[in-house]
mmCIF file of C-alpha atoms in Angstrom:
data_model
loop_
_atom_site.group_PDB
_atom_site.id
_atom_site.type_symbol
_atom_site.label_atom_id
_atom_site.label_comp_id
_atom_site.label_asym_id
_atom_site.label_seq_id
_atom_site.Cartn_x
_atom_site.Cartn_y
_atom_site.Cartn_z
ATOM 1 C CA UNK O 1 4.523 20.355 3.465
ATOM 2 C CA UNK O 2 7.385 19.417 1.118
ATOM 3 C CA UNK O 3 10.263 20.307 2.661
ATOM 4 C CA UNK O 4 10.021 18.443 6.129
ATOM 5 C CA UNK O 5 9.406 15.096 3.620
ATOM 6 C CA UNK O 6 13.241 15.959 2.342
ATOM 7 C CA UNK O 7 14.318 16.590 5.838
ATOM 8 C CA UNK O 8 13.474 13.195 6.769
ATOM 9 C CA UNK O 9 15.441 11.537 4.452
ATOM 10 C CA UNK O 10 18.368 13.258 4.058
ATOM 11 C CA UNK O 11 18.982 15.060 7.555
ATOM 12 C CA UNK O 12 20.208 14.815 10.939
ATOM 13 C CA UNK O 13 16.450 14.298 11.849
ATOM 14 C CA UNK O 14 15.564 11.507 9.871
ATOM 15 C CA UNK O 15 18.621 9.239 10.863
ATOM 16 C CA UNK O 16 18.618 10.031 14.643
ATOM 17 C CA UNK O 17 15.610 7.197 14.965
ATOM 18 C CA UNK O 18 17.208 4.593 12.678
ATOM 19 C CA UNK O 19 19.042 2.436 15.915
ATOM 20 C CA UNK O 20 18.484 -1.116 14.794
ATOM 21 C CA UNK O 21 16.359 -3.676 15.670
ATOM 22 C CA UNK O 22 15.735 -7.408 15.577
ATOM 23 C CA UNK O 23 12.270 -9.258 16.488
ATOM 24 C CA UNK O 24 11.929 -12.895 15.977
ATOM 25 C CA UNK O 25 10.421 -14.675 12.836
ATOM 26 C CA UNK O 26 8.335 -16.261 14.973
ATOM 27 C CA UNK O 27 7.915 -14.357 17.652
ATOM 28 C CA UNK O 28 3.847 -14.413 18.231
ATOM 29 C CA UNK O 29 3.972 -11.769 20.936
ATOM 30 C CA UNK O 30 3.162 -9.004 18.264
ATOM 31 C CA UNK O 31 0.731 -10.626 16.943
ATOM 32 C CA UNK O 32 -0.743 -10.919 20.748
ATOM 33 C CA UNK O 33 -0.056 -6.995 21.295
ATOM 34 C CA UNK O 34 -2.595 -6.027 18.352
ATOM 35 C CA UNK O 35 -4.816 -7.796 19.658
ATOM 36 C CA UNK O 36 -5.320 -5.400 22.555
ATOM 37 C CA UNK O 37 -3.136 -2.312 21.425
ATOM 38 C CA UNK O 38 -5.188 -2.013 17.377
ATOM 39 C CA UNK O 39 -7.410 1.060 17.111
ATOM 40 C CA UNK O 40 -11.115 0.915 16.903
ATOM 41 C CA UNK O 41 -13.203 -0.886 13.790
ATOM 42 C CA UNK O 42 -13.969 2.607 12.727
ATOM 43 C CA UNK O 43 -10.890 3.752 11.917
ATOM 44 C CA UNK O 44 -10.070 4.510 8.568
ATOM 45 C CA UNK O 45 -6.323 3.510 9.217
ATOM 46 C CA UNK O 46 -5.833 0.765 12.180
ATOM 47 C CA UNK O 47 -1.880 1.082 13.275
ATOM 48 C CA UNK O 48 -0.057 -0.584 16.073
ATOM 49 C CA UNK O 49 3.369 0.076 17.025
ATOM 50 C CA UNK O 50 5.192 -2.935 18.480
ATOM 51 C CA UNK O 51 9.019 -1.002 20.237
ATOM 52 C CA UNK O 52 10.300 -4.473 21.266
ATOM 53 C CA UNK O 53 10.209 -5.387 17.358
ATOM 54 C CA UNK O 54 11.159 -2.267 16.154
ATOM 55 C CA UNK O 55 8.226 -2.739 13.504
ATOM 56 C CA UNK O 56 4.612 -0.789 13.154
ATOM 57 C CA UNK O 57 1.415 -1.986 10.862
ATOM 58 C CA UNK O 58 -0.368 0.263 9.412
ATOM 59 C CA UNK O 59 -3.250 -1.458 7.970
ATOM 60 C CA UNK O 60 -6.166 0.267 5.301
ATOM 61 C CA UNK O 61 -9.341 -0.032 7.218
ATOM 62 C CA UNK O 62 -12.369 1.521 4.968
ATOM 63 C CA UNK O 63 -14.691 -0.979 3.598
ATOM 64 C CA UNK O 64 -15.511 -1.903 1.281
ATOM 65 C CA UNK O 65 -12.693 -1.864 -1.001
ATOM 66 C CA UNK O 66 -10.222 1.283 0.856
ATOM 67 C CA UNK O 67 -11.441 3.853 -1.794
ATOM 68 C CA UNK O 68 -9.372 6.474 -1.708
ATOM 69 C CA UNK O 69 -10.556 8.822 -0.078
ATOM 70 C CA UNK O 70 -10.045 12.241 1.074
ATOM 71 C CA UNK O 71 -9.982 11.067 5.013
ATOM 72 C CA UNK O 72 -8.332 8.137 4.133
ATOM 73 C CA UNK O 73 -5.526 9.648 2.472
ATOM 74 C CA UNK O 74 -4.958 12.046 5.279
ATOM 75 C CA UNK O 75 -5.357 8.806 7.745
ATOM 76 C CA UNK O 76 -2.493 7.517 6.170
ATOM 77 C CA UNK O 77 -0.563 10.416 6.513
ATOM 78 C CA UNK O 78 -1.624 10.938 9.678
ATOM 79 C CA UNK O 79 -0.810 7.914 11.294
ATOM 80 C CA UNK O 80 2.281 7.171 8.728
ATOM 81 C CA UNK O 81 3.665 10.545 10.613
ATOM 82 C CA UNK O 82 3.122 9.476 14.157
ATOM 83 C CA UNK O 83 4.417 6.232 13.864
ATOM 84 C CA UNK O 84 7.768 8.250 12.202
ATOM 85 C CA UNK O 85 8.274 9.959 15.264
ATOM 86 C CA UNK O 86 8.936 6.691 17.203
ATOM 87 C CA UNK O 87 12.874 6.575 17.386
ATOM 88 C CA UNK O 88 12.453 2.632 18.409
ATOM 89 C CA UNK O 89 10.315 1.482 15.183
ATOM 90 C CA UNK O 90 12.373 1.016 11.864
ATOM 91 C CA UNK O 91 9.837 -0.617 9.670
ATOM 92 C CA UNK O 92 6.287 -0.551 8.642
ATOM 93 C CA UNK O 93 3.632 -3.290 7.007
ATOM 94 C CA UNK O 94 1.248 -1.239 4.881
ATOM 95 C CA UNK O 95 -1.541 -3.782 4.597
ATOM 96 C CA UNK O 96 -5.340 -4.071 4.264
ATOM 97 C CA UNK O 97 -8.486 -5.488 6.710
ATOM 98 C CA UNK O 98 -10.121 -6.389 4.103
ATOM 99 C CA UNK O 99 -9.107 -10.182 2.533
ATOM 100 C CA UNK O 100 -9.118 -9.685 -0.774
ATOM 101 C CA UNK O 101 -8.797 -5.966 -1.990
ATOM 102 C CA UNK O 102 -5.644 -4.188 -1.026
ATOM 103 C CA UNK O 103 -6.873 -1.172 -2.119
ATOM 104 C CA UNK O 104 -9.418 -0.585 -4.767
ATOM 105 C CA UNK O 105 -7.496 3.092 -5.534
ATOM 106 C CA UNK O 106 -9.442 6.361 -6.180
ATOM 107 C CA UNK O 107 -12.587 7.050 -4.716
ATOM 108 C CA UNK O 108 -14.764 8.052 -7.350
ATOM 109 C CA UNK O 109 -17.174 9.849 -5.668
ATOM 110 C CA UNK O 110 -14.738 12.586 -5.853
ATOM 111 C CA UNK O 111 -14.034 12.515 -8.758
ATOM 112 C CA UNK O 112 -17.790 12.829 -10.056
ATOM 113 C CA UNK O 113 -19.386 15.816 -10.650
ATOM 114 C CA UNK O 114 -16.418 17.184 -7.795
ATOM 115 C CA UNK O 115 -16.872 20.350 -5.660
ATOM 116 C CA UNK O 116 -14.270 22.323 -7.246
ATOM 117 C CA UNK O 117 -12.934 23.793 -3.460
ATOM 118 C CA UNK O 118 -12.722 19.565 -2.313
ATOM 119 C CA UNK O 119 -10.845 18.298 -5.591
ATOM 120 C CA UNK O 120 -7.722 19.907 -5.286
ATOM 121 C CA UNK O 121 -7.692 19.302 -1.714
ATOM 122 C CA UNK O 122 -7.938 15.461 -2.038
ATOM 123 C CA UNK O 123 -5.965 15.471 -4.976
ATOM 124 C CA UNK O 124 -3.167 17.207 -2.783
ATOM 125 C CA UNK O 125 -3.705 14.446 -0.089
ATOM 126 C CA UNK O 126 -2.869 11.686 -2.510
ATOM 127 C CA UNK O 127 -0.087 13.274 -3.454
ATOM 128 C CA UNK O 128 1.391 13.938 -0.379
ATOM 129 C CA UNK O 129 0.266 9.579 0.373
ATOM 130 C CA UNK O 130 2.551 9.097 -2.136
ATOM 131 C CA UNK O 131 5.711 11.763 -1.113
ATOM 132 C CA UNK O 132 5.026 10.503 2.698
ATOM 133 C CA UNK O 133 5.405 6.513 1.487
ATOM 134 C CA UNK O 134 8.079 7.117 -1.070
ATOM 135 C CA UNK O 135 10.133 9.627 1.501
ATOM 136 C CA UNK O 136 9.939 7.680 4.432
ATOM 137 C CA UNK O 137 13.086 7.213 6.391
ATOM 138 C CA UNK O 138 10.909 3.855 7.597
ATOM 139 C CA UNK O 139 11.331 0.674 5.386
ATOM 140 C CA UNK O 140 7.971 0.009 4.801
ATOM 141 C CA UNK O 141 6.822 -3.324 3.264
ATOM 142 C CA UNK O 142 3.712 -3.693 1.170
ATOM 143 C CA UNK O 143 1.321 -6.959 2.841
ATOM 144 C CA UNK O 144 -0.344 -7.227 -0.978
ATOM 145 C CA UNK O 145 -2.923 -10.116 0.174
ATOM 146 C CA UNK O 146 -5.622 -8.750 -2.309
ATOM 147 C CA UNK O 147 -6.615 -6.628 -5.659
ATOM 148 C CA UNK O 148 -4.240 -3.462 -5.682
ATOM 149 C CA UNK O 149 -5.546 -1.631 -9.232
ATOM 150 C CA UNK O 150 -4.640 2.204 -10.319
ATOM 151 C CA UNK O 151 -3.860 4.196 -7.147
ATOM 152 C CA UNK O 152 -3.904 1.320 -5.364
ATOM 153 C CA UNK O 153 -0.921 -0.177 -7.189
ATOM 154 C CA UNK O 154 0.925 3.132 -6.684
ATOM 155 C CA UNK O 155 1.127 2.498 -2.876
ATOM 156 C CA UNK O 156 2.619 -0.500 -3.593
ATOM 157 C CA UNK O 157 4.898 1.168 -5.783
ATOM 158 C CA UNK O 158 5.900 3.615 -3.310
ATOM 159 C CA UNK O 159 6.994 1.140 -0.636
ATOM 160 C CA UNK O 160 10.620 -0.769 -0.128
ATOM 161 C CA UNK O 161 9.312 -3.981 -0.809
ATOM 162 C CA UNK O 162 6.220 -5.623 -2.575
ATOM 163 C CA UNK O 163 4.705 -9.220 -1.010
ATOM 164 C CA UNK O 164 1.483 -10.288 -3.017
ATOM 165 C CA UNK O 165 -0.603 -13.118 -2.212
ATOM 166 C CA UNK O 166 -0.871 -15.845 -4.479
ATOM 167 C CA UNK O 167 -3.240 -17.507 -4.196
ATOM 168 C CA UNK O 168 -4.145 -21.388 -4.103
ATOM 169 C CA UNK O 169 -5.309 -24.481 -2.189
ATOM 170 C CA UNK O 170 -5.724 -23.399 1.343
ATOM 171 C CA UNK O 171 -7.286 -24.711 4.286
ATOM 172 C CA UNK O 172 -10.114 -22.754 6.762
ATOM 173 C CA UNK O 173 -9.483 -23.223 10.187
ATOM 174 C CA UNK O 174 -11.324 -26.210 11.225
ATOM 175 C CA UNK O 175 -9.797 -28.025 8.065
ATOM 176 C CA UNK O 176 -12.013 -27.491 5.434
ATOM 177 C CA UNK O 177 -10.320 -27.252 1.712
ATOM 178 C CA UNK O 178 -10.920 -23.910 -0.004
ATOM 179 C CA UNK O 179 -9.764 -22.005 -3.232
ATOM 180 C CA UNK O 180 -8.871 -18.373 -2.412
ATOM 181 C CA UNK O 181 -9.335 -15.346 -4.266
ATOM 182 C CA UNK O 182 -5.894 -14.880 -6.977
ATOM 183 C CA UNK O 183 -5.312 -10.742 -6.669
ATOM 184 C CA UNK O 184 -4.059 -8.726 -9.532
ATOM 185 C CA UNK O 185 -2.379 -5.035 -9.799
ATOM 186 C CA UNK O 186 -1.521 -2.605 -12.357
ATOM 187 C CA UNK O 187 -2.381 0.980 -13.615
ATOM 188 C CA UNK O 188 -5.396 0.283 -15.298
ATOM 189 C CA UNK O 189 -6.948 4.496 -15.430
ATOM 190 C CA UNK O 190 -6.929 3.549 -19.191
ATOM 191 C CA UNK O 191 -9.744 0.958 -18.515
ATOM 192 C CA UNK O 192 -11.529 3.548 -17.162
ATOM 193 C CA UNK O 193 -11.412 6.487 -19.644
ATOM 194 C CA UNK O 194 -8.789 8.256 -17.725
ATOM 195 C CA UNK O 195 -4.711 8.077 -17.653
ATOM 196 C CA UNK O 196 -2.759 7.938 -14.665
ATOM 197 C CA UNK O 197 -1.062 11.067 -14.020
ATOM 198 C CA UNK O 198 2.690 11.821 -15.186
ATOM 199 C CA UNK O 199 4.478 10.724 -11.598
ATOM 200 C CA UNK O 200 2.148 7.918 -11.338
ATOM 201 C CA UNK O 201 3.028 6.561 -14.885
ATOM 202 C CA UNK O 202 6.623 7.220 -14.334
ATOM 203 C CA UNK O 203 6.730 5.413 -10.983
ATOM 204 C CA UNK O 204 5.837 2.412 -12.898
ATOM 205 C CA UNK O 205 8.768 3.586 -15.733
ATOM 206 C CA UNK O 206 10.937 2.999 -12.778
ATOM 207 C CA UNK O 207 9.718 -0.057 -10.951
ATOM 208 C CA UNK O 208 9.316 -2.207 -14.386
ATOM 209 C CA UNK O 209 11.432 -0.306 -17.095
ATOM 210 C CA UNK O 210 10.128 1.701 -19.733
ATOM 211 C CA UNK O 211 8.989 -0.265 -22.475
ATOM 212 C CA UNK O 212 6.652 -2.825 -20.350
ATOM 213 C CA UNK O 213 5.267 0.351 -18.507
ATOM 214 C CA UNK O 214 4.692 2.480 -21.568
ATOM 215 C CA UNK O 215 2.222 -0.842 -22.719
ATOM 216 C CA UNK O 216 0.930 -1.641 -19.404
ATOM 217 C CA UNK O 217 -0.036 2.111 -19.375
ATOM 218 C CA UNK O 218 -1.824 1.867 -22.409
ATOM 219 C CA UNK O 219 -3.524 -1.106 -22.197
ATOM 220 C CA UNK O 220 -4.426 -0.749 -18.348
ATOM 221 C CA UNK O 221 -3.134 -3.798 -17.745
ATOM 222 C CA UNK O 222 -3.726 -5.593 -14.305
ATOM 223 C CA UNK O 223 -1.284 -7.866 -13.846
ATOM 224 C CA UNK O 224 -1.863 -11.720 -11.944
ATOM 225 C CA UNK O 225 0.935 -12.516 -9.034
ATOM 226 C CA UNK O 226 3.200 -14.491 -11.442
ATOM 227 C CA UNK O 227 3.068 -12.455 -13.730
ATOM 228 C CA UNK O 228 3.832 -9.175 -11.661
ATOM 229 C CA UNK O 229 6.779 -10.746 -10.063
ATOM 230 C CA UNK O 230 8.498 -11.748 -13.666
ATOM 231 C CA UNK O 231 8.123 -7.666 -14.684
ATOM 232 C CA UNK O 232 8.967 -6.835 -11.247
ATOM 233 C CA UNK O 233 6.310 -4.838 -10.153
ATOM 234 C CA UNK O 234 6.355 -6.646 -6.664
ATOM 235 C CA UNK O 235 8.867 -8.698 -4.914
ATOM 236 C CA UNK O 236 7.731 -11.884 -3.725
ATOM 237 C CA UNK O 237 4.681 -14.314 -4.148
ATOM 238 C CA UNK O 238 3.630 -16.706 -1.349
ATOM 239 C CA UNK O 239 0.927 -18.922 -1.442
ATOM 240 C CA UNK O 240 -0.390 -21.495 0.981
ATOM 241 C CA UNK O 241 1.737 -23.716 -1.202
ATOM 242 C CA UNK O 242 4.870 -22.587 -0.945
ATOM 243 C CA UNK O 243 4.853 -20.973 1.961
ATOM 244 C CA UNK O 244 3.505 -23.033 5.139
ATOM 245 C CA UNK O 245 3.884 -21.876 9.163
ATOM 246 C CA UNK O 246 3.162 -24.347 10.676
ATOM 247 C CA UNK O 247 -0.819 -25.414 11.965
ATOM 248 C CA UNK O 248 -0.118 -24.261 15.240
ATOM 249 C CA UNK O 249 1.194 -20.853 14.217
ATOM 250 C CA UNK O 250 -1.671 -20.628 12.247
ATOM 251 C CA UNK O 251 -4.618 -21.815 14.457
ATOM 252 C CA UNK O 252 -2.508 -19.029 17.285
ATOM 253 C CA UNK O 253 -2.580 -16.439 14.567
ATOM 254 C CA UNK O 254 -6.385 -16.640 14.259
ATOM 255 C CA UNK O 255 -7.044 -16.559 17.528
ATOM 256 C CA UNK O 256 -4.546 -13.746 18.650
ATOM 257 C CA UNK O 257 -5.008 -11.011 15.019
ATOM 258 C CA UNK O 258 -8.075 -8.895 16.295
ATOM 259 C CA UNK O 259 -11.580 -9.651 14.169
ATOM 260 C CA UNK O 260 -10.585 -6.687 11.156
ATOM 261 C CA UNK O 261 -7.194 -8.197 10.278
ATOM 262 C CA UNK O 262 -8.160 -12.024 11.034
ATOM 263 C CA UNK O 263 -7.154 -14.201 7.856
ATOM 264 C CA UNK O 264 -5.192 -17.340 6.498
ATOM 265 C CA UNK O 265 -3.958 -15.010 3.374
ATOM 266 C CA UNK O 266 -3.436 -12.057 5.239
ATOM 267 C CA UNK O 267 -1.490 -14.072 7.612
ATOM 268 C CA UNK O 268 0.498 -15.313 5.336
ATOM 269 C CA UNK O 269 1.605 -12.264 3.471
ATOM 270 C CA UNK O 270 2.107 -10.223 6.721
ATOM 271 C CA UNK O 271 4.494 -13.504 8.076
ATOM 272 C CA UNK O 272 6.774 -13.520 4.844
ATOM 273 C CA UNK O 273 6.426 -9.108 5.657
ATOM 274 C CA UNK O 274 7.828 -9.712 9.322
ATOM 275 C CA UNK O 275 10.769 -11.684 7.909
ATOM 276 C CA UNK O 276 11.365 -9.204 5.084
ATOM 277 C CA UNK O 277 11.560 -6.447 7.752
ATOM 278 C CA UNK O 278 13.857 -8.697 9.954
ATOM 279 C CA UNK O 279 16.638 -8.204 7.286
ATOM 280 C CA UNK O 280 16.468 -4.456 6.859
ATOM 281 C CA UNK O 281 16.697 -4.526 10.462
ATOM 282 C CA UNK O 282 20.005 -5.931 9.967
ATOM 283 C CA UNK O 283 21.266 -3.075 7.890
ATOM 284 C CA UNK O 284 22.765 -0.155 9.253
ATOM 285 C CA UNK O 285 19.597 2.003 9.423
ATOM 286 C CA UNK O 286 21.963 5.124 8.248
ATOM 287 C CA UNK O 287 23.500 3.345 5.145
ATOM 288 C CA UNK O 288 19.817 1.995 4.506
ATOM 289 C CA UNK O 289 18.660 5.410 4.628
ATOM 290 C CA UNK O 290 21.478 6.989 2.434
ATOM 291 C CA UNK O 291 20.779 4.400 0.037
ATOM 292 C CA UNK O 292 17.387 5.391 -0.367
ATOM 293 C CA UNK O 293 18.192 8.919 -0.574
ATOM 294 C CA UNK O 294 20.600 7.742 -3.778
ATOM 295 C CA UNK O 295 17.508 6.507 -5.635
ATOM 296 C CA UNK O 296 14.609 8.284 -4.603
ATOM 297 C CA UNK O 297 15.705 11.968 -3.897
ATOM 298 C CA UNK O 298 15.882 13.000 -7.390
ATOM 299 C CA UNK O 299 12.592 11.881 -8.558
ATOM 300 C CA UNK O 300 11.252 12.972 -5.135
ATOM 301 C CA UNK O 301 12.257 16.878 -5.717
ATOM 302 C CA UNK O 302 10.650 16.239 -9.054
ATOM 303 C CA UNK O 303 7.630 15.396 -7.891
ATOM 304 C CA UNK O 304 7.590 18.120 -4.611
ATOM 305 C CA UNK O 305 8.179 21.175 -7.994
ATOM 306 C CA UNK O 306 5.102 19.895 -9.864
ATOM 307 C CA UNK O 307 3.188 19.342 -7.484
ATOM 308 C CA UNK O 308 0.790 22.751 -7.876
ATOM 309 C CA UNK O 309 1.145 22.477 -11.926
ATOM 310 C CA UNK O 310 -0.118 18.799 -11.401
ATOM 311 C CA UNK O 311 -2.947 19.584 -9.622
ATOM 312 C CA UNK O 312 -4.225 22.160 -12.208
ATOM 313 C CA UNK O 313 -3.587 19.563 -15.012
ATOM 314 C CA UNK O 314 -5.858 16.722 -12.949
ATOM 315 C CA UNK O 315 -8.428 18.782 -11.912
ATOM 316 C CA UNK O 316 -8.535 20.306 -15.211
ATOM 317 C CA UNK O 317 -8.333 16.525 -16.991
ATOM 318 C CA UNK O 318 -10.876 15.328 -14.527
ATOM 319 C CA UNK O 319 -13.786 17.810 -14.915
ATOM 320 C CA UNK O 320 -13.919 17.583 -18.669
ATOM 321 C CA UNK O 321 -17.567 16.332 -20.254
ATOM 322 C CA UNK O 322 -15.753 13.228 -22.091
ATOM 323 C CA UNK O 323 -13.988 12.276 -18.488
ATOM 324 C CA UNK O 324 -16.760 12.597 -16.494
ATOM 325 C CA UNK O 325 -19.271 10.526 -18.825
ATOM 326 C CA UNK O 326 -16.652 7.573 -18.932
ATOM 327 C CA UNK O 327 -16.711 7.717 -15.016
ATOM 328 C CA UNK O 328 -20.110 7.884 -14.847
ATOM 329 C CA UNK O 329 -20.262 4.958 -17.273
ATOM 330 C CA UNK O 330 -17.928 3.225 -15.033
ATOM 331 C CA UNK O 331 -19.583 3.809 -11.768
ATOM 332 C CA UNK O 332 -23.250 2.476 -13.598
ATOM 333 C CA UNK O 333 -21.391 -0.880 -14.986
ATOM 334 C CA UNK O 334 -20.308 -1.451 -11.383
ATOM 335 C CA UNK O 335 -24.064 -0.775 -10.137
ATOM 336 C CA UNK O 336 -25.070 -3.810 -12.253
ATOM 337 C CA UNK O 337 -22.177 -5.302 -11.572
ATOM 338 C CA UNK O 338 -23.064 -5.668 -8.159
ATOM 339 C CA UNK O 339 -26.799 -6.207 -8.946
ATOM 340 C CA UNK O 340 -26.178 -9.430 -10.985
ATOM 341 C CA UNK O 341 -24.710 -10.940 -7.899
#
């Protein structure tokens, strides 16, 4: 599975499908395509592939929080792959249905008391998540609009670009004040008895620089919007502040996002994502992809040589006594958690 993820960014077949394209800031008729061209509810992964814009959305669709999964992981891939193949489409929007949780990372249900054929098999489906992302010949731009913790953060890590919502004074649709949810992201595996594995923790080494990842490692630290943009672990911020379509784009974005993917914050983050994808549509898609064969090869062939010795050490890591009582612990806190609500 490794070497075709190479192939596409360095080779002949990789750059034959980067011909440029433009799509309007504004331009609403996407948004009106989804609304009849978006998969089903019950999709795991709900993508639509827009050729006039040149630009796909792939958006996390597994309530309640996009758990990791197994299926979802291979969803990802799955659908990450066919929208590759598209010669027209140069950039994605990884996003989430749900409002406030980008993705919640692992699923621990497999990670509990795991069936020792199943573990390695969704551990290799995460990792290839992450070599499919990271590899892609597509620019694809993480629509952060809620919590993104542990493996969650790591798909934001593995994109081009990183837009987080937030947060702030915002207004429903028929004019109503509201406060909205204020997201946060970070490894935080500590938090939860375990560590994030090597490539994980060093894809943070490289997005934030070693010293602030080697104590956000530690510490598990989830980090706020602000605060995540000053270490650089995403982009951009938006709120409904600072960043304001106008009422009318708004009210038409409402009406014309299908039910799954129909929010102010959402909207938000995935408007500020179209315009971010408008200007790597104006690079050369060939220099664009050389470029991110300069900085991400290396650590890519890294990752594809471990990737059977990293399996063995997880699986191994994950089915000792001490690990599995600190999950358990975990998954029991969250029971009450939820009770006390």
């Amino acid at each position: 599975m490794a070497a075709p993820l190479l192939s596409s960014l360095c080779c002949r077949h990789s750059l034959r499908h980067c011909s440029p394209r433009r799509f309007a800031r504004n331009d609403l008729s996407f948004f009106r395509s989804l609304s009849t061209s978006i998969s089903s509810e019950k999709s795991l992964v709900l993508s639509h592939v827009n050729e006039d814009a040149g630009v796909a959305i792939l958006a996390m669709n597994r309530p309640p929080a996009n758990s990791l999964s197994l299926e979802l992981n291979e969803a990802i891939c799955t659908s990450l792959k066919e929208i590759d193949t598209n010669p027209k489409i140069q950039s994605v929007i990884l996003a989430s249905t749900n409002p406030t949780i980008f993705s919640a990372g692992l699923d621990v249900t497999e990670l509990i008391s795991p069936d020792d054929q199943r573990l390695p098999k969704f551990w290799n489906s995460l990792q290839q998540v992450y070599i499919d992302l990271y590899g892609s010949r597509l620019a694809i731009i993480a629509a952060i609009q809620g919590h993104a913790p542990a493996a969650g953060c790591m798909l934001a890590m593995a994109c081009d670009y990183r837009i987080m919502y937030g947060g702030g004074e915002g207004s429903t649709v028929d004019g109503r004040k509201r406060k909205s949810h204020i997201p946060t992201i970070g490894l935080n595996e500590t938090q939860l008895g375990i560590a994030a594995p090597p490539w994980m923790g060093q894809l943070l080494v490289r997005t934030i620089g070693f010293r602030p990842a080697e104590r956000a490692l530690a510490l598990g630290t989830l980090f706020p919007p602000m605060e995540a943009l000053i270490e650089g672990l995403v982009d951009d911020v938006i709120t409904e502040e600072s960043f304001s379509p106008s009422a009318d784009t708004i009210h038409a974005l409402e009406k014309l996002l299908p039910d799954p993917i129909r929010n102010q914050a959402l909207s938000l983050v995935m408007q500020k994502a179209f315009q971010e994808a408008e200007l790597y549509a104006k690079i050369s898609p060939q220099a664009r992809v050389a470029s991110k064969l300069v900085t991400r090869s290396e650590s890519l062939k890294d990752m594809i040589a471990s990737r059977e010795a990293d399996t063995e050490y997880f699986c191994s890591f994950i089915c000792q006594d001490t690990v599995q009582k600190n999950l358990k612990k975990y998954v029991e806190a969250l029971k009450k958690k939820s009770k006390s609500k």
